[in-house]
C-alpha positions as protocol buffer text, in pm:
chain_id: "A"
residue {
  index: 1
  type: VAL
  ca { x: 0 y: 0 z: 0 }
}
residue {
  index: 2
  type: ASP
  ca { x: 133 y: 343 z: -92 }
}
residue {
  index: 3
  type: ALA
  ca { x: 226 y: 552 z: 213 }
}
residue {
  index: 4
  type: ARG
  ca { x: 18 y: 845 z: 90 }
}
residue {
  index: 5
  type: HIS
  ca { x: -296 y: 628 z: 72 }
}
residue {
  index: 6
  type: TRP
  ca { x: -232 y: 474 z: 413 }
}
residue {
  index: 7
  type: LEU
  ca { x: -182 y: 813 z: 579 }
}
residue {
  index: 8
  type: THR
  ca { x: -488 y: 960 z: 407 }
}
residue {
  index: 9
  type: GLY
  ca { x: -704 y: 661 z: 503 }
}
residue {
  index: 10
  type: ARG
  ca { x: -591 y: 678 z: 863 }
}
residue {
  index: 11
  type: ASN
  ca { x: -666 y: 1051 z: 882 }
}
residue {
  index: 12
  type: LEU
  ca { x: -1007 y: 1004 z: 720 }
}
residue {
  index: 13
  type: ALA
  ca { x: -1102 y: 732 z: 969 }
}
residue {
  index: 14
  type: HIS
  ca { x: -996 y: 941 z: 1267 }
}
residue {
  index: 15
  type: GLY
  ca { x: -1156 y: 1252 z: 1117 }
}
residue {
  index: 16
  type: ALA
  ca { x: -1491 y: 1082 z: 1057 }
}
residue {
  index: 17
  type: PHE
  ca { x: -1503 y: 958 z: 1416 }
}
residue {
  index: 18
  type: ALA
  ca { x: -1402 y: 1298 z: 1561 }
}
residue {
  index: 19
  type: THR
  ca { x: -1652 y: 1482 z: 1338 }
}
residue {
  index: 20
  type: ALA
  ca { x: -1933 y: 1254 z: 1452 }
}
residue {
  index: 21
  type: GLN
  ca { x: -1839 y: 1322 z: 1813 }
}
residue {
  index: 22
  type: MET
  ca { x: -1831 y: 1699 z: 1752 }
}
residue {
  index: 23
  type: ALA
  ca { x: -2171 y: 1692 z: 1581 }
}
residue {
  index: 24
  type: LEU
  ca { x: -2321 y: 1497 z: 1871 }
}
residue {
  index: 25
  type: LEU
  ca { x: -2169 y: 1730 z: 2129 }
}
residue {
  index: 26
  type: SER
  ca { x: -2294 y: 2035 z: 1938 }
}
residue {
  index: 27
  type: ALA
  ca { x: -2646 y: 1891 z: 1927 }
}
residue {
  index: 28
  type: LEU
  ca { x: -2630 y: 1808 z: 2298 }
}
residue {
  index: 29
  type: LEU
  ca { x: -2524 y: 2164 z: 2374 }
}
residue {
  index: 30
  type: PHE
  ca { x: -2855 y: 2294 z: 2237 }
}
residue {
  index: 31
  type: VAL
  ca { x: -3051 y: 2029 z: 2427 }
}
residue {
  index: 32
  type: LEU
  ca { x: -2873 y: 2056 z: 2761 }
}
residue {
  index: 33
  type: LEU
  ca { x: -2830 y: 2435 z: 2767 }
}
residue {
  index: 34
  type: PRO
  ca { x: -3155 y: 2599 z: 2661 }
}
residue {
  index: 35
  type: GLY
  ca { x: -3106 y: 2944 z: 2520 }
}
residue {
  index: 36
  type: THR
  ca { x: -2784 y: 2852 z: 2341 }
}
residue {
  index: 37
  type: THR
  ca { x: -2752 y: 3040 z: 2014 }
}
residue {
  index: 38
  type: GLY
  ca { x: -2553 y: 2974 z: 1701 }
}
residue {
  index: 39
  type: THR
  ca { x: -2307 y: 3243 z: 1804 }
}
residue {
  index: 40
  type: ASP
  ca { x: -2237 y: 3054 z: 2129 }
}
residue {
  index: 41
  type: VAL
  ca { x: -2117 y: 2749 z: 1938 }
}
residue {
  index: 42
  type: GLY
  ca { x: -1942 y: 2952 z: 1666 }
}
residue {
  index: 43
  type: LEU
  ca { x: -1595 y: 2941 z: 1822 }
}
residue {
  index: 44
  type: PRO
  ca { x: -1599 y: 2566 z: 1893 }
}
residue {
  index: 45
  type: ILE
  ca { x: -1730 y: 2492 z: 1545 }
}
residue {
  index: 46
  type: LEU
  ca { x: -1467 y: 2714 z: 1381 }
}
residue {
  index: 47
  type: ALA
  ca { x: -1191 y: 2586 z: 1609 }
}
residue {
  index: 48
  type: PHE
  ca { x: -1274 y: 2219 z: 1555 }
}
residue {
  index: 49
  type: PRO
  ca { x: -1132 y: 2189 z: 1201 }
}
residue {
  index: 50
  type: PHE
  ca { x: -821 y: 2379 z: 1312 }
}
residue {
  index: 51
  type: GLY
  ca { x: -767 y: 2146 z: 1607 }
}
residue {
  index: 52
  type: LEU
  ca { x: -839 y: 1835 z: 1404 }
}
residue {
  index: 53
  type: LEU
  ca { x: -607 y: 1928 z: 1117 }
}
residue {
  index: 54
  type: THR
  ca { x: -336 y: 2039 z: 1359 }
}
residue {
  index: 55
  type: LEU
  ca { x: -355 y: 1707 z: 1543 }
}
residue {
  index: 56
  type: PHE
  ca { x: -347 y: 1522 z: 1210 }
}
residue {
  index: 57
  type: GLY
  ca { x: -33 y: 1705 z: 1101 }
}
residue {
  index: 58
  type: VAL
  ca { x: 152 y: 1679 z: 1431 }
}
residue {
  index: 59
  type: GLY
  ca { x: 20 y: 1328 z: 1498 }
}
residue {
  index: 60
  type: ASN
  ca { x: 133 y: 1199 z: 1159 }
}
residue {
  index: 61
  type: VAL
  ca { x: 487 y: 1324 z: 1214 }
}
residue {
  index: 62
  type: LEU
  ca { x: 502 y: 1198 z: 1573 }
}
residue {
  index: 63
  type: SER
  ca { x: 362 y: 856 z: 1484 }
}
residue {
  index: 64
  type: VAL
  ca { x: 629 y: 811 z: 1216 }
}
residue {
  index: 65
  type: TYR
  ca { x: 922 y: 915 z: 1432 }
}
residue {
  index: 66
  type: HIS
  ca { x: 794 y: 779 z: 1766 }
}
residue {
  index: 67
  type: PRO
  ca { x: 576 y: 476 z: 1686 }
}
residue {
  index: 68
  type: ARG
  ca { x: 394 y: 279 z: 1951 }
}
residue {
  index: 69
  type: ARG
  ca { x: 296 y: -86 z: 1941 }
}
residue {
  index: 70
  type: PHE
  ca { x: -78 y: -151 z: 1932 }
}
residue {
  index: 71
  type: HIS
  ca { x: -210 y: -376 z: 2209 }
}
residue {
  index: 72
  type: PHE
  ca { x: -556 y: -526 z: 2196 }
}
residue {
  index: 73
  type: ASP
  ca { x: -550 y: -546 z: 2576 }
}
residue {
  index: 74
  type: LEU
  ca { x: -617 y: -196 z: 2708 }
}
residue {
  index: 75
  type: SER
  ca { x: -446 y: -274 z: 3039 }
}
residue {
  index: 76
  type: ARG
  ca { x: -112 y: -298 z: 2858 }
}
residue {
  index: 77
  type: ARG
  ca { x: -48 y: 19 z: 2663 }
}
residue {
  index: 78
  type: ASP
  ca { x: 283 y: 167 z: 2555 }
}
residue {
  index: 79
  type: ARG
  ca { x: 359 y: 499 z: 2715 }
}
residue {
  index: 80
  type: PRO
  ca { x: 376 y: 790 z: 2472 }
}
residue {
  index: 81
  type: ALA
  ca { x: 719 y: 934 z: 2407 }
}
residue {
  index: 82
  type: PRO
  ca { x: 799 y: 1261 z: 2587 }
}
residue {
  index: 83
  type: THR
  ca { x: 841 y: 1413 z: 2242 }
}
residue {
  index: 84
  type: SER
  ca { x: 473 y: 1345 z: 2177 }
}
residue {
  index: 85
  type: PHE
  ca { x: 374 y: 1547 z: 2482 }
}
residue {
  index: 86
  type: VAL
  ca { x: 603 y: 1832 z: 2379 }
}
residue {
  index: 87
  type: GLY
  ca { x: 474 y: 1825 z: 2019 }
}
residue {
  index: 88
  type: LEU
  ca { x: 111 y: 1833 z: 2122 }
}
residue {
  index: 89
  type: ALA
  ca { x: 177 y: 2102 z: 2384 }
}
residue {
  index: 90
  type: VAL
  ca { x: 342 y: 2318 z: 2118 }
}
residue {
  index: 91
  type: ALA
  ca { x: 45 y: 2258 z: 1885 }
}
residue {
  index: 92
  type: LEU
  ca { x: -194 y: 2361 z: 2164 }
}
residue {
  index: 93
  type: GLY
  ca { x: 14 y: 2671 z: 2234 }
}
residue {
  index: 94
  type: VAL
  ca { x: 11 y: 2767 z: 1867 }
}
residue {
  index: 95
  type: GLY
  ca { x: -367 y: 2724 z: 1860 }
}
residue {
  index: 96
  type: VAL
  ca { x: -423 y: 2938 z: 2168 }
}
residue {
  index: 97
  type: GLY
  ca { x: -184 y: 3203 z: 2034 }
}
residue {
  index: 98
  type: LEU
  ca { x: -356 y: 3205 z: 1697 }
}
residue {
  index: 99
  type: VAL
  ca { x: -704 y: 3242 z: 1846 }
}
residue {
  index: 100
  type: THR
  ca { x: -580 y: 3523 z: 2072 }
}
residue {
  index: 101
  type: ALA
  ca { x: -414 y: 3701 z: 1779 }
}
residue {
  index: 102
  type: LEU
  ca { x: -725 y: 3669 z: 1560 }
}
residue {
  index: 103
  type: ARG
  ca { x: -947 y: 3799 z: 1838 }
}
residue {
  index: 104
  type: GLY
  ca { x: -708 y: 4093 z: 1881 }
}
residue {
  index: 105
  type: VAL
  ca { x: -729 y: 4169 z: 1510 }
}
residue {
  index: 106
  type: ALA
  ca { x: -1108 y: 4154 z: 1530 }
}
residue {
  index: 107
  type: SER
  ca { x: -1119 y: 4399 z: 1820 }
}
residue {
  index: 108
  type: LEU
  ca { x: -877 y: 4640 z: 1647 }
}
residue {
  index: 109
  type: LEU
  ca { x: -1094 y: 4637 z: 1336 }
}
residue {
  index: 110
  type: GLY
  ca { x: -1413 y: 4664 z: 1539 }
}
residue {
  index: 111
  type: TRP
  ca { x: -1543 y: 4337 z: 1393 }
}
residue {
  index: 112
  type: PRO
  ca { x: -1717 y: 4059 z: 1581 }
}
residue {
  index: 113
  type: ASP
  ca { x: -1486 y: 3772 z: 1679 }
}
residue {
  index: 114
  type: LEU
  ca { x: -1653 y: 3528 z: 1443 }
}
residue {
  index: 115
  type: ALA
  ca { x: -1575 y: 3754 z: 1147 }
}
residue {
  index: 116
  type: VAL
  ca { x: -1202 y: 3670 z: 1165 }
}
residue {
  index: 117
  type: LEU
  ca { x: -1214 y: 3331 z: 1335 }
}
residue {
  index: 118
  type: TRP
  ca { x: -1329 y: 3172 z: 1008 }
}
residue {
  index: 119
  type: LEU
  ca { x: -956 y: 3185 z: 925 }
}
residue {
  index: 120
  type: LEU
  ca { x: -891 y: 2910 z: 1181 }
}
residue {
  index: 121
  type: PRO
  ca { x: -984 y: 2619 z: 951 }
}
residue {
  index: 122
  type: LEU
  ca { x: -765 y: 2767 z: 676 }
}
residue {
  index: 123
  type: CYS
  ca { x: -470 y: 2793 z: 916 }
}
residue {
  index: 124
  type: GLY
  ca { x: -523 y: 2431 z: 1023 }
}
residue {
  index: 125
  type: TRP
  ca { x: -529 y: 2319 z: 661 }
}
residue {
  index: 126
  type: ALA
  ca { x: -208 y: 2511 z: 588 }
}
residue {
  index: 127
  type: LEU
  ca { x: -32 y: 2352 z: 886 }
}
residue {
  index: 128
  type: TYR
  ca { x: -152 y: 2005 z: 787 }
}
residue {
  index: 129
  type: ARG
  ca { x: -33 y: 2053 z: 428 }
}
residue {
  index: 130
  type: ALA
  ca { x: 305 y: 2182 z: 553 }
}
residue {
  index: 131
  type: LEU
  ca { x: 363 y: 1880 z: 782 }
}
residue {
  index: 132
  type: ARG
  ca { x: 227 y: 1611 z: 548 }
}
residue {
  index: 133
  type: PRO
  ca { x: 533 y: 1586 z: 317 }
}
residue {
  index: 134
  type: TRP
  ca { x: 757 y: 1551 z: 622 }
}
residue {
  index: 135
  type: ALA
  ca { x: 545 y: 1263 z: 756 }
}
residue {
  index: 136
  type: LEU
  ca { x: 530 y: 1094 z: 414 }
}
residue {
  index: 137
  type: ARG
  ca { x: 905 y: 1122 z: 368 }
}
residue {
  index: 138
  type: GLY
  ca { x: 964 y: 971 z: 713 }
}
residue {
  index: 139
  type: LEU
  ca { x: 712 y: 696 z: 645 }
}
residue {
  index: 140
  type: ASP
  ca { x: 887 y: 601 z: 321 }
}
residue {
  index: 141
  type: GLN
  ca { x: 1232 y: 604 z: 483 }
}
residue {
  index: 142
  type: ARG
  ca { x: 1134 y: 414 z: 799 }
}
residue {
  index: 143
  type: ARG
  ca { x: 874 y: 171 z: 664 }
}
residue {
  index: 144
  type: GLU
  ca { x: 1043 y: -152 z: 776 }
}
residue {
  index: 145
  type: ALA
  ca { x: 1139 y: -17 z: 1119 }
}
residue {
  index: 146
  type: LEU
  ca { x: 783 y: 107 z: 1173 }
}
residue {
  index: 147
  type: ILE
  ca { x: 634 y: -228 z: 1081 }
}
residue {
  index: 148
  type: ALA
  ca { x: 873 y: -402 z: 1319 }
}
residue {
  index: 149
  type: VAL
  ca { x: 781 y: -170 z: 1611 }
}
residue {
  index: 150
  type: VAL
  ca { x: 406 y: -174 z: 1552 }
}
residue {
  index: 151
  type: ALA
  ca { x: 393 y: -549 z: 1492 }
}
residue {
  index: 152
  type: GLY
  ca { x: 606 y: -609 z: 1801 }
}
residue {
  index: 153
  type: GLU
  ca { x: 878 y: -800 z: 1623 }
}
């Protein structure tokens, strides 16, 4: 299987599951908190694609360079590499910084926050596209080593 197809398939599977969860949580928000408006869920809905694409990009790179063996028994899981924590913390920091910067731009221009936060999904897509070639290159170079680690050989 071509590495590009494998990586895309993996991201699509994770994305479909996460999108279904987000849709359910958004629907529950309206049910559990009466009086919730579309504006109230605007930031989470605009931030979701950014977060998802950021995690795809960072996660693809981290999973290639710091693979973990899959265990069917949940009581025996490999611990994530410290690099994974650092990578995801940096991604979270970038996201918080970006949202803060966009909200600052909105207030300087006198626009509502949602008017500039629509840029979040575009920023997530740009980050994902920037990290994807790096992950694919690593996947091609380390294919046999990755199979050995994941299969537990």
